[in-house]
CSV table of C-alpha atoms in Angstrom, one decimal:
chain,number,residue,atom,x,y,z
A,1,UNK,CA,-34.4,-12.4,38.9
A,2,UNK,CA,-35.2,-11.2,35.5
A,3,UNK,CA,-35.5,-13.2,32.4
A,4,UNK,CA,-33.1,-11.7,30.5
A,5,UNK,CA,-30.4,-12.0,33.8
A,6,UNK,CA,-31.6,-15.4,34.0
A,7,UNK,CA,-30.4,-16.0,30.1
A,8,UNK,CA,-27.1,-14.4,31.0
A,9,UNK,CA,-26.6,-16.6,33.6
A,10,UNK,CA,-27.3,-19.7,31.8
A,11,UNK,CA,-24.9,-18.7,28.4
A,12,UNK,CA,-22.3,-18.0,31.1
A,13,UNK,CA,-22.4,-21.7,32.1
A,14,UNK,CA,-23.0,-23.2,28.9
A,15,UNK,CA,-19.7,-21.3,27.9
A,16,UNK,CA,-17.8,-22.5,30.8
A,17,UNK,CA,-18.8,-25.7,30.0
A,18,UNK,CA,-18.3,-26.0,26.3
A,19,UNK,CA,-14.6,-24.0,27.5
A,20,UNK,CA,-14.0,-27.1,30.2
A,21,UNK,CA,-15.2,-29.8,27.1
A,22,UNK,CA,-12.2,-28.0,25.0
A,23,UNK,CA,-9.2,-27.6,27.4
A,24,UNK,CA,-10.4,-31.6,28.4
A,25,UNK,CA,-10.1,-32.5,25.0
A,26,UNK,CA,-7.3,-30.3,24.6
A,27,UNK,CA,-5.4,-32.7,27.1
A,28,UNK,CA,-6.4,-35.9,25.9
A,29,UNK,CA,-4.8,-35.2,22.5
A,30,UNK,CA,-1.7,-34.0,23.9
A,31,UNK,CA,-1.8,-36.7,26.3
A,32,UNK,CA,-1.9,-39.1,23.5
A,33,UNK,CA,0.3,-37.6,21.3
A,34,UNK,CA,3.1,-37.7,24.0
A,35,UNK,CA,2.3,-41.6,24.4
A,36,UNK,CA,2.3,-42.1,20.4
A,37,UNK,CA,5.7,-40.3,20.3
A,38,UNK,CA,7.1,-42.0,23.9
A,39,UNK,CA,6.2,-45.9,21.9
A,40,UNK,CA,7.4,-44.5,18.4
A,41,UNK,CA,10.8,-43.3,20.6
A,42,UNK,CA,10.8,-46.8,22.2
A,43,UNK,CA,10.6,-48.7,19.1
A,44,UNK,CA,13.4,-46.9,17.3
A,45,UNK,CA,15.5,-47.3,19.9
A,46,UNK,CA,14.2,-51.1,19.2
A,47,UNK,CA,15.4,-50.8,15.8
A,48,UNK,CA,18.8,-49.2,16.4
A,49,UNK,CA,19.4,-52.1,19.3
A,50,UNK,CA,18.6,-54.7,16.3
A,51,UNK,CA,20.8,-52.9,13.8
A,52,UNK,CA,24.1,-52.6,16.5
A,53,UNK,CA,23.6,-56.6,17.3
A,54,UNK,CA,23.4,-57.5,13.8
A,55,UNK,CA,26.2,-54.9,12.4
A,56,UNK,CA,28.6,-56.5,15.4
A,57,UNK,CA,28.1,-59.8,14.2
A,58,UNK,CA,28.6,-58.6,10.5
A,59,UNK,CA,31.9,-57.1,11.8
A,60,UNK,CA,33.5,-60.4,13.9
A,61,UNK,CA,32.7,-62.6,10.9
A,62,UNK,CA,33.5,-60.4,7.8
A,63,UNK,CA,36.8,-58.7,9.0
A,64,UNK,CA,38.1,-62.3,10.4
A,65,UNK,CA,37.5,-64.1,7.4
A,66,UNK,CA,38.5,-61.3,5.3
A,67,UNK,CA,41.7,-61.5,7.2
A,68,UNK,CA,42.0,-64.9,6.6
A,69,UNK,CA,41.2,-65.2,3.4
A,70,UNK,CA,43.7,-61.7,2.2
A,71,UNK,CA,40.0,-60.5,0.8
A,72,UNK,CA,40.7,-56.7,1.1
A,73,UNK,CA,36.6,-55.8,0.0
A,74,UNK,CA,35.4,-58.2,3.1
A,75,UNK,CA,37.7,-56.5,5.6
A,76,UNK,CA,37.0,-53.3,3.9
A,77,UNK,CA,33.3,-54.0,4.4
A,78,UNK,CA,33.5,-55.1,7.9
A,79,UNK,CA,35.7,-52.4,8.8
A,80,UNK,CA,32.1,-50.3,6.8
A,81,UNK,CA,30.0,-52.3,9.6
A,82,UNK,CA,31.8,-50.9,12.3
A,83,UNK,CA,30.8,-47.6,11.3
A,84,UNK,CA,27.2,-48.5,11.2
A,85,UNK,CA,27.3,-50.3,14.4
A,86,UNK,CA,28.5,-46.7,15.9
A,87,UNK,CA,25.9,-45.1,14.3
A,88,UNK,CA,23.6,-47.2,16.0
A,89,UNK,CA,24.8,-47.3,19.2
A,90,UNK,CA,24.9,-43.1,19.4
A,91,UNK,CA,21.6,-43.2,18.2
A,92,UNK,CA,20.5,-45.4,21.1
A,93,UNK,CA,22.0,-43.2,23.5
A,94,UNK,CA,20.4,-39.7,21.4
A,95,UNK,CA,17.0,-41.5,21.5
A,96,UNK,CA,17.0,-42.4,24.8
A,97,UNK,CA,17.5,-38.9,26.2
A,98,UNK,CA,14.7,-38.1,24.9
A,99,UNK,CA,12.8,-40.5,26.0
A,100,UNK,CA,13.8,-40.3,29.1
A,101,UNK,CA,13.2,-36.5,29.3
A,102,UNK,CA,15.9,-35.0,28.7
A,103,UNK,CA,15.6,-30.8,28.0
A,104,UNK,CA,16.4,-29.9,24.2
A,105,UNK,CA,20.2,-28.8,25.5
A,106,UNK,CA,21.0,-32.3,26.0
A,107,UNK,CA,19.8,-34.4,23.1
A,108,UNK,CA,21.1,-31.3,21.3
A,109,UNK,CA,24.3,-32.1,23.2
A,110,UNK,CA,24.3,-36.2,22.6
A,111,UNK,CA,23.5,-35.5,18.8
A,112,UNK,CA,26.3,-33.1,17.7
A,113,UNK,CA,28.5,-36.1,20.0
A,114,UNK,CA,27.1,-38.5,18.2
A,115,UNK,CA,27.5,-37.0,14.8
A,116,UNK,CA,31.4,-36.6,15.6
A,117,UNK,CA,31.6,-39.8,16.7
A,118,UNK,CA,30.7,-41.6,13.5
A,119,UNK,CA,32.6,-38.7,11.3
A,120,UNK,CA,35.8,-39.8,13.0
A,121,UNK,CA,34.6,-44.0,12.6
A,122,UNK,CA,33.8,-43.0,8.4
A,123,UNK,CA,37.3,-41.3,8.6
A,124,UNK,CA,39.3,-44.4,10.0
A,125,UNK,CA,37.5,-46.4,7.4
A,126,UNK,CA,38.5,-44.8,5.0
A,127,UNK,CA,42.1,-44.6,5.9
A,128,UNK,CA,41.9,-48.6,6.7
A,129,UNK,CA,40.3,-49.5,3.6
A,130,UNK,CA,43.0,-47.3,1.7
A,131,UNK,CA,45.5,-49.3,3.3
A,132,UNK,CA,44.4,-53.0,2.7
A,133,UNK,CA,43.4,-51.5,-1.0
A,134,UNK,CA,47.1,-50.7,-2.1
A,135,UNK,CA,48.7,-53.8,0.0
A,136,UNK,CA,46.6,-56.1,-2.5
A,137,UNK,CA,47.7,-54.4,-5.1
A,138,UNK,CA,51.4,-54.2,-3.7
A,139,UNK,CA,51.3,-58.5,-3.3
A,140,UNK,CA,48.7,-59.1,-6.4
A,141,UNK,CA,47.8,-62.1,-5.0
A,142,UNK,CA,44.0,-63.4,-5.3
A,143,UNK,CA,42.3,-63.7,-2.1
A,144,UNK,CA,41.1,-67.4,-0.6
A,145,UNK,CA,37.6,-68.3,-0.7
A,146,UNK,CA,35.3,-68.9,2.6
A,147,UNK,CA,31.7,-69.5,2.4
A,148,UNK,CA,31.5,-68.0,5.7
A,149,UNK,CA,32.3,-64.8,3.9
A,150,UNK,CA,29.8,-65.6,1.3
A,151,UNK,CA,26.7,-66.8,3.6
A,152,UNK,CA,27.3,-63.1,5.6
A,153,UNK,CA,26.9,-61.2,2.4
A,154,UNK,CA,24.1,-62.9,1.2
A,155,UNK,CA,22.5,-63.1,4.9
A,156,UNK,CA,22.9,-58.9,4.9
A,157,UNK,CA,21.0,-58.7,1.6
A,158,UNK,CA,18.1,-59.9,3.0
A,159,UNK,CA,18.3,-57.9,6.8
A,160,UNK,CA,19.7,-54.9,5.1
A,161,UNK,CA,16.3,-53.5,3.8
A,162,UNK,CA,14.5,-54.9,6.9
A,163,UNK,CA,16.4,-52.9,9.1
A,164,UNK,CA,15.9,-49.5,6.5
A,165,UNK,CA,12.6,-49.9,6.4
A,166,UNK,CA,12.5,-49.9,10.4
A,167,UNK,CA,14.6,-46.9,10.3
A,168,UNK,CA,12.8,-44.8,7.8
A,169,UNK,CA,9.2,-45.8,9.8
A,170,UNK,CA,10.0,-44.7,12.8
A,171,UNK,CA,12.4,-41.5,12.1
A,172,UNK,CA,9.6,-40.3,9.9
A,173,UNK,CA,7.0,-40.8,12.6
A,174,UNK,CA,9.4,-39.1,15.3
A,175,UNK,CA,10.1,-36.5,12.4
A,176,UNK,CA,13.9,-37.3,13.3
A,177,UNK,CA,16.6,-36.3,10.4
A,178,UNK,CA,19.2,-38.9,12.1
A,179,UNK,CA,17.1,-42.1,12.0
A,180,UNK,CA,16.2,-41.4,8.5
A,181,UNK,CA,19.6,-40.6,7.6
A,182,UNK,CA,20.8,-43.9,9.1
A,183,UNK,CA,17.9,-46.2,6.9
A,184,UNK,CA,19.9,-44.0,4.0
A,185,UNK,CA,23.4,-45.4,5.0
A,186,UNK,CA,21.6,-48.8,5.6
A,187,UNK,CA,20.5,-49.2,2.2
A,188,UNK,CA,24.1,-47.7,0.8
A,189,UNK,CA,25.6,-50.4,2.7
A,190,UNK,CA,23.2,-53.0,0.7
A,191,UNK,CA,25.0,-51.2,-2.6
A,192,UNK,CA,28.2,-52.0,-1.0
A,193,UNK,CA,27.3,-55.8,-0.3
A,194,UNK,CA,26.5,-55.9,-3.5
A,195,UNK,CA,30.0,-54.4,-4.8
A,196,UNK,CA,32.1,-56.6,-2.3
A,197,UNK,CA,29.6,-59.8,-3.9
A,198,UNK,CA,30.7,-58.8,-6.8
A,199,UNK,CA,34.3,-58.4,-6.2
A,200,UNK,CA,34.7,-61.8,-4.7
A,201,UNK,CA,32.7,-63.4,-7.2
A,202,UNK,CA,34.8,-62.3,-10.1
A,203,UNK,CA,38.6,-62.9,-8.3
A,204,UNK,CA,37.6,-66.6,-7.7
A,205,UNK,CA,35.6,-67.4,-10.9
A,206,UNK,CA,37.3,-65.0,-13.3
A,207,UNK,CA,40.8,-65.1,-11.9
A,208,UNK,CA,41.0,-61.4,-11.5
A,209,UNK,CA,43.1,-60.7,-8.5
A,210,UNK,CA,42.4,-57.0,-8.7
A,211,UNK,CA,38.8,-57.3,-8.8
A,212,UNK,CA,38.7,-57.7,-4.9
A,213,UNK,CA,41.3,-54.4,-4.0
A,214,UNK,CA,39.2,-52.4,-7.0
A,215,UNK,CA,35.8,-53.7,-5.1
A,216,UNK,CA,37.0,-52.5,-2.1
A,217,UNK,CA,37.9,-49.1,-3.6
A,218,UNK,CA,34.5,-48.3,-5.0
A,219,UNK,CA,33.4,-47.9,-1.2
A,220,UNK,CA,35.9,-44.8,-0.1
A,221,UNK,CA,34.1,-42.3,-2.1
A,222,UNK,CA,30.9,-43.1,-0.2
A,223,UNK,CA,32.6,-43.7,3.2
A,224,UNK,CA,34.6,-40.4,3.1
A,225,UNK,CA,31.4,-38.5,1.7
A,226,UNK,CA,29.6,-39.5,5.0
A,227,UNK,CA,32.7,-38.4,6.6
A,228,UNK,CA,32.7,-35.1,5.0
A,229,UNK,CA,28.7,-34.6,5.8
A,230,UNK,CA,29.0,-36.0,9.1
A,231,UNK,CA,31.5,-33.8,10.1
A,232,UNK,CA,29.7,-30.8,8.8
A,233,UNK,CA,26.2,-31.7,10.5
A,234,UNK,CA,27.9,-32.1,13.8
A,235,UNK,CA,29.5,-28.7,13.3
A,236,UNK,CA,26.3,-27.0,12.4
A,237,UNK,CA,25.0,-28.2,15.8
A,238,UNK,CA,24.9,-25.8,18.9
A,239,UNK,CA,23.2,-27.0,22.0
A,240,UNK,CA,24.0,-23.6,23.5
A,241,UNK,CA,21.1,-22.0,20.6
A,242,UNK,CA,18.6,-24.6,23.0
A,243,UNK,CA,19.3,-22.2,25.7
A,244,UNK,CA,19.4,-19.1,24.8
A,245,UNK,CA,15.8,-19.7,23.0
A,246,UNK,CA,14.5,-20.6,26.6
A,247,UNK,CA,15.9,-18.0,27.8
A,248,UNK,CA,14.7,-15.5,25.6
């Protein structure tokens, strides 16, 4: 064999080799970027399992004191909690079909679910809150006073941003609209702790009854904003578009 067929032979080689090096390295990086995204999916579902616990327990204690008490801005912001608590528990059950596998028709599927799920919760809020809103100001009594009621607002100041911050991490690691979306409403909610704080704080140390039925007011625009933009995400979603892009 020649010297110049032996050359030929050898750059062949070298070439398949250096192509073998690539598509190897090729894999690895998609390898781990699958495992990056499979622990960042596993962690936000982490966060969202943190956020529904907490939010529940914001809900039992707020709305029963605030029940007790007459306080129409606690129930009002339990009755908020419950909303959030839904949002986390759809966005366990979006997240984990992902994680589990699931083809882009399906979390497609469990999103615009999900997204009309907690349009109808913001929508109920709105209509309770409304409703314990004009009975206070109907009976104009002032509200009784439980530090139970206080020790959860001030306890939700503090886990409030934790939980955000969790939120925001992971949904801009995932690149995920929703879990960013929900850190959003989390930190709305520390606004609306804040209000309801506020509220309370005013009716038993100014002796303005209406403080508390006005505190709880300040919270529909927000609430039936999310409605409204809820309801209009879920609509925009079509998990038949999925299919006819694989098919096409």
């Amino acid at each position: 064999m020649s010297a110049s067929k032996w050359r030929d032979t050898d750059d062949k080689v070298t070439n398949s080799r250096r192509e073998l090096i690539e598509d190897i390295r090729g894999y690895r990086i998609m390898s781990k970027q699958k495992n990056d995204r499979q622990t960042n999916l596993t962690r936000g579902i982490r966060v969202e399992i943190a956020s529904l616990v907490y939010n529940l327990i914001e809900v039992v204690v707020s709305v029963t004191v605030g029940l007790l008490t007459g306080s129409a801005a606690l129930v009002s912001w339990g009755l908020d909690s419950t909303v959030e608590a839904t949002s986390a528990g759809t966005l366990i059950w979006r997240l984990k079909a992902e994680k589990d596998g699931g083809d882009k028709r399906t979390v497609l599927h469990r999103k615009k679910v999900a997204l009309y799920v907690v349009a109808c919760a913001f929508w109920i809020v709105v209509a309770a809150i409304l409703y314990e809103a004009v009975s206070a100001f109907i009976s104009q009594e002032a509200p009784g006073f439980n530090w139970w009621g206080i020790a959860i607002l001030f306890v939700s100041l503090v886990v409030n941003p934790l939980l955000a911050w969790g939120k925001y991490r992971y949904g801009k690691r995932l690149d995920s609209p929703a879990l960013k979306y929900d850190a959003k409403d989390t930190m709305i909610c520390e606004y609306q702790t804040v209000v309801v704080l506020a509220g309370i704080g005013l009716t038993q140390w100014m002796g303005w009854w209406w403080a508390d039925p006005v505190a709880a007011l300040l919270i529909v625009p927000y609430v039936a904003w999310e409605a409204f933009e809820a309801t209009k995400d879920a609509r925009s979603v079509d998990p038949d578009e999925a299919e006819a892009t694989a098919d096409a």
